[in-house]
XYZ file of C-alpha atoms in Angstrom:
279
model
C 97.006 70.537 115.131
C 98.097 73.785 116.769
C 96.129 76.855 115.734
C 98.040 79.459 113.763
C 97.988 83.139 114.616
C 99.463 86.279 113.114
C 99.151 89.957 112.279
C 98.114 91.827 109.132
C 98.611 95.443 108.117
C 98.173 97.438 104.907
C 100.735 99.539 103.018
C 99.454 101.233 99.859
C 101.774 103.923 98.564
C 104.981 105.450 99.888
C 103.410 107.968 102.228
C 102.888 105.347 104.983
C 106.184 103.534 104.413
C 107.983 105.063 107.387
C 104.974 104.396 109.623
C 105.032 100.776 108.497
C 108.710 100.375 109.394
C 107.962 101.577 112.911
C 104.820 99.442 113.050
C 106.871 96.327 112.277
C 109.483 97.342 114.849
C 106.812 97.713 117.534
C 105.214 94.339 116.751
C 108.605 92.630 116.801
C 109.412 94.175 120.176
C 106.576 92.186 121.756
C 105.584 89.392 119.338
C 107.183 86.726 117.153
C 104.089 85.774 115.092
C 104.219 86.253 111.307
C 103.127 89.625 109.934
C 101.416 89.909 106.554
C 101.775 93.278 104.811
C 99.212 93.829 102.047
C 101.239 96.056 99.753
C 100.627 98.133 96.613
C 102.311 101.064 94.833
C 105.618 100.524 96.637
C 108.686 99.922 94.428
C 110.053 96.387 94.969
C 113.498 97.880 95.496
C 112.212 99.039 98.908
C 110.871 95.632 99.987
C 114.133 94.631 101.735
C 113.631 97.491 104.244
C 110.436 95.702 105.381
C 111.932 92.229 105.230
C 114.656 93.192 107.721
C 112.108 92.204 110.356
C 111.804 88.443 110.709
C 108.814 86.524 109.388
C 107.279 89.372 107.339
C 105.141 88.177 104.422
C 104.497 90.660 101.601
C 101.282 90.007 99.681
C 99.778 92.173 96.924
C 96.903 94.393 98.024
C 93.996 94.963 95.614
C 95.314 97.326 92.958
C 93.928 100.819 92.458
C 95.530 104.073 91.349
C 93.894 105.783 94.351
C 96.029 104.581 97.274
C 93.274 105.392 99.800
C 90.764 103.269 97.885
C 93.379 100.504 97.532
C 93.821 100.442 101.310
C 90.042 100.282 101.853
C 89.714 97.445 99.343
C 92.501 95.630 101.198
C 90.683 96.049 104.502
C 87.432 94.525 103.262
C 89.433 91.567 101.880
C 91.203 90.758 105.164
C 89.406 87.450 105.705
C 90.676 86.012 102.416
C 94.122 87.596 102.799
C 94.745 86.038 106.205
C 96.643 82.750 106.359
C 95.927 82.284 110.071
C 93.255 80.734 112.288
C 93.477 83.824 114.518
C 94.293 87.208 112.996
C 94.879 90.667 114.435
C 94.634 93.416 111.834
C 96.178 96.754 112.793
C 96.507 99.973 110.809
C 100.160 100.657 110.005
C 100.143 103.920 112.013
C 99.627 101.892 115.200
C 102.327 101.376 117.822
C 102.082 98.565 120.367
C 103.123 99.641 123.851
C 102.959 96.081 125.231
C 102.112 92.609 124.013
C 98.482 91.838 123.154
C 98.503 88.083 123.642
C 95.220 88.448 125.535
C 93.531 89.510 122.277
C 94.643 86.293 120.575
C 93.484 84.315 123.633
C 90.053 85.978 123.607
C 89.549 84.612 120.091
C 89.091 81.199 121.743
C 85.751 82.506 122.976
C 84.780 85.191 120.431
C 84.824 85.393 116.640
C 85.522 89.136 116.555
C 87.182 91.688 118.833
C 87.258 95.421 118.173
C 86.887 98.850 119.770
C 84.240 101.524 119.494
C 85.078 104.686 117.606
C 85.714 107.915 119.498
C 82.240 108.859 118.195
C 80.411 105.529 118.619
C 76.869 106.825 118.009
C 76.221 106.031 114.341
C 73.542 108.729 114.151
C 76.232 111.332 114.929
C 78.936 109.893 112.661
C 79.413 113.007 110.536
C 82.936 111.720 109.762
C 81.338 109.391 107.193
C 79.614 112.095 105.131
C 80.737 114.736 102.674
C 80.120 118.364 103.540
C 79.940 120.398 106.740
C 79.893 118.309 109.913
C 77.618 120.852 111.580
C 75.109 120.798 108.722
C 75.226 116.983 108.495
C 74.671 116.358 112.213
C 70.896 115.856 111.955
C 70.900 113.784 108.782
C 73.635 111.152 109.237
C 71.310 108.193 109.768
C 68.895 109.379 107.096
C 71.737 109.667 104.554
C 73.198 106.251 105.398
C 69.760 104.626 105.176
C 69.011 106.378 101.877
C 71.954 104.676 100.132
C 70.968 101.224 101.396
C 72.514 100.802 104.856
C 69.920 99.142 107.170
C 71.241 100.948 110.250
C 69.223 101.979 113.303
C 69.777 104.736 115.850
C 71.132 102.244 118.422
C 73.842 100.917 116.106
C 77.504 101.593 116.854
C 80.399 102.905 114.797
C 83.534 100.853 115.461
C 87.072 101.971 114.700
C 88.436 99.636 112.051
C 92.070 100.339 112.974
C 92.021 97.159 115.072
C 90.066 94.087 113.974
C 90.811 90.732 115.586
C 89.001 87.735 114.116
C 89.112 83.994 113.867
C 88.366 82.004 110.727
C 84.746 80.872 111.058
C 81.753 80.785 108.748
C 80.323 83.726 110.686
C 83.351 85.962 110.164
C 83.517 84.874 106.528
C 79.933 86.094 106.149
C 80.774 89.290 108.064
C 83.607 90.203 105.684
C 81.456 89.315 102.680
C 78.837 91.797 103.898
C 81.560 94.332 104.731
C 82.781 94.091 101.143
C 79.260 94.395 99.754
C 78.382 97.446 101.825
C 81.699 99.108 101.021
C 80.731 98.757 97.363
C 77.748 100.986 98.163
C 80.117 103.616 99.560
C 82.162 103.654 96.347
C 78.956 104.098 94.342
C 77.795 107.109 96.399
C 80.874 109.317 96.509
C 78.632 112.350 96.070
C 77.301 111.807 99.616
C 79.819 109.601 101.411
C 83.520 109.968 102.142
C 85.775 107.095 101.106
C 85.787 105.527 104.564
C 84.990 101.978 105.529
C 83.498 102.343 109.013
C 79.909 102.870 107.849
C 80.090 99.628 105.871
C 81.769 97.872 108.813
C 79.065 99.012 111.261
C 76.354 97.870 108.842
C 77.957 94.451 108.340
C 78.176 93.961 112.118
C 74.569 95.076 112.635
C 73.461 92.696 109.873
C 75.466 89.572 110.782
C 75.570 90.095 114.577
C 78.774 88.067 115.103
C 79.847 86.676 118.452
C 82.020 89.609 119.401
C 83.709 91.401 122.259
C 84.156 95.165 122.449
C 87.560 96.039 123.872
C 88.179 99.208 125.895
C 89.772 102.221 124.134
C 93.155 101.315 125.641
C 93.385 98.770 122.799
C 92.987 101.423 120.102
C 93.842 104.769 121.656
C 93.716 107.446 118.960
C 96.363 109.994 119.880
C 94.680 112.735 117.838
C 91.580 112.519 120.052
C 93.353 111.930 123.378
C 91.302 114.631 125.117
C 88.079 112.751 124.340
C 89.002 109.750 126.495
C 88.580 109.169 130.203
C 90.665 106.112 131.011
C 92.479 104.910 134.098
C 94.144 101.844 132.586
C 97.425 101.344 130.788
C 97.295 102.100 127.039
C 98.215 98.932 125.160
C 97.677 99.951 121.526
C 98.455 103.522 120.493
C 96.923 104.673 117.209
C 99.239 107.473 116.078
C 96.752 109.247 113.862
C 98.271 111.783 111.499
C 99.896 114.192 112.155
C 100.735 113.472 115.799
C 103.134 110.777 116.977
C 104.217 111.167 120.609
C 107.823 110.765 121.627
C 107.173 107.716 123.802
C 105.895 105.871 120.698
C 109.098 106.776 118.884
C 111.070 105.492 121.865
C 109.350 102.084 121.670
C 110.615 101.505 118.131
C 113.974 103.235 118.472
C 116.884 101.026 117.438
C 120.038 101.378 115.385
C 118.128 100.192 112.320
C 115.176 102.589 112.709
C 117.510 105.493 113.481
C 119.479 104.841 110.275
C 116.273 104.301 108.314
C 114.736 107.561 109.565
C 117.813 109.473 108.409
C 117.700 107.811 104.978
C 113.941 108.341 104.699
C 114.450 112.045 104.077
C 116.276 111.152 100.871
C 113.848 108.760 99.186
C 110.399 109.067 100.806
C 107.891 111.862 100.101
C 106.940 114.546 102.616
C 109.444 113.466 105.233
C 110.925 116.912 105.849
C 107.658 118.829 106.140
C 105.430 116.116 107.631
C 104.648 117.579 111.100
C 104.830 114.382 113.141
C 108.447 113.824 112.099
C 109.416 117.044 113.912
C 107.539 116.497 117.198
């Protein structure tokens, strides 16, 4: 029987709705596979705007009044949410600049594909902690270990904006550990920011899945563009708030998205003052 493959993204709350429309447009420019949207706190009256794109499956995300926490809970539940043998999860602020069939094909050989974070050294991952980054610089690893993360200095922080995985017992165990370690983050909000990458790094270090690290061209964070030194074509652009370059807008530009963007000012929050809309 032919293996199934598809995409998943997360939409919790209205703030990311316009991003998600453009995300779907970019996927559909290069791919025909089904796209699951894990959705919460979006009025059903708006669902048809998402369903304009063919083969979009809307599934409820884990419910929480905090939309950020809801999105994190959705991310740790990706294994169970996926209906496919091969899955590519992408954050909804991502824009494909080409097809990524090679990522699906690499899942024949690997259980997990992902990219390193802009700051891959876990011992310098001040983005995971509350408080001043400068003051936290020397105590990142100590803080993470103190709450129960068995991380070592050599361990890597991966950017969870792109996670490609195949359904295996190993990846099932990986996501189970991811979920468990994220629970630790929610219990230590006095020390840790509500981010999932510390839990993700710990799950990977614990399970040690058969994985491949992709170059940053597969998850190029536009906000940190000056931190990269690359000489290859960018395939996956991560349009981190607030910046979304014009060439990403051009990829998803169509009659539908142009009309939607004009209507968005009327019924979506922060559309007039959100800086990336004006760039």
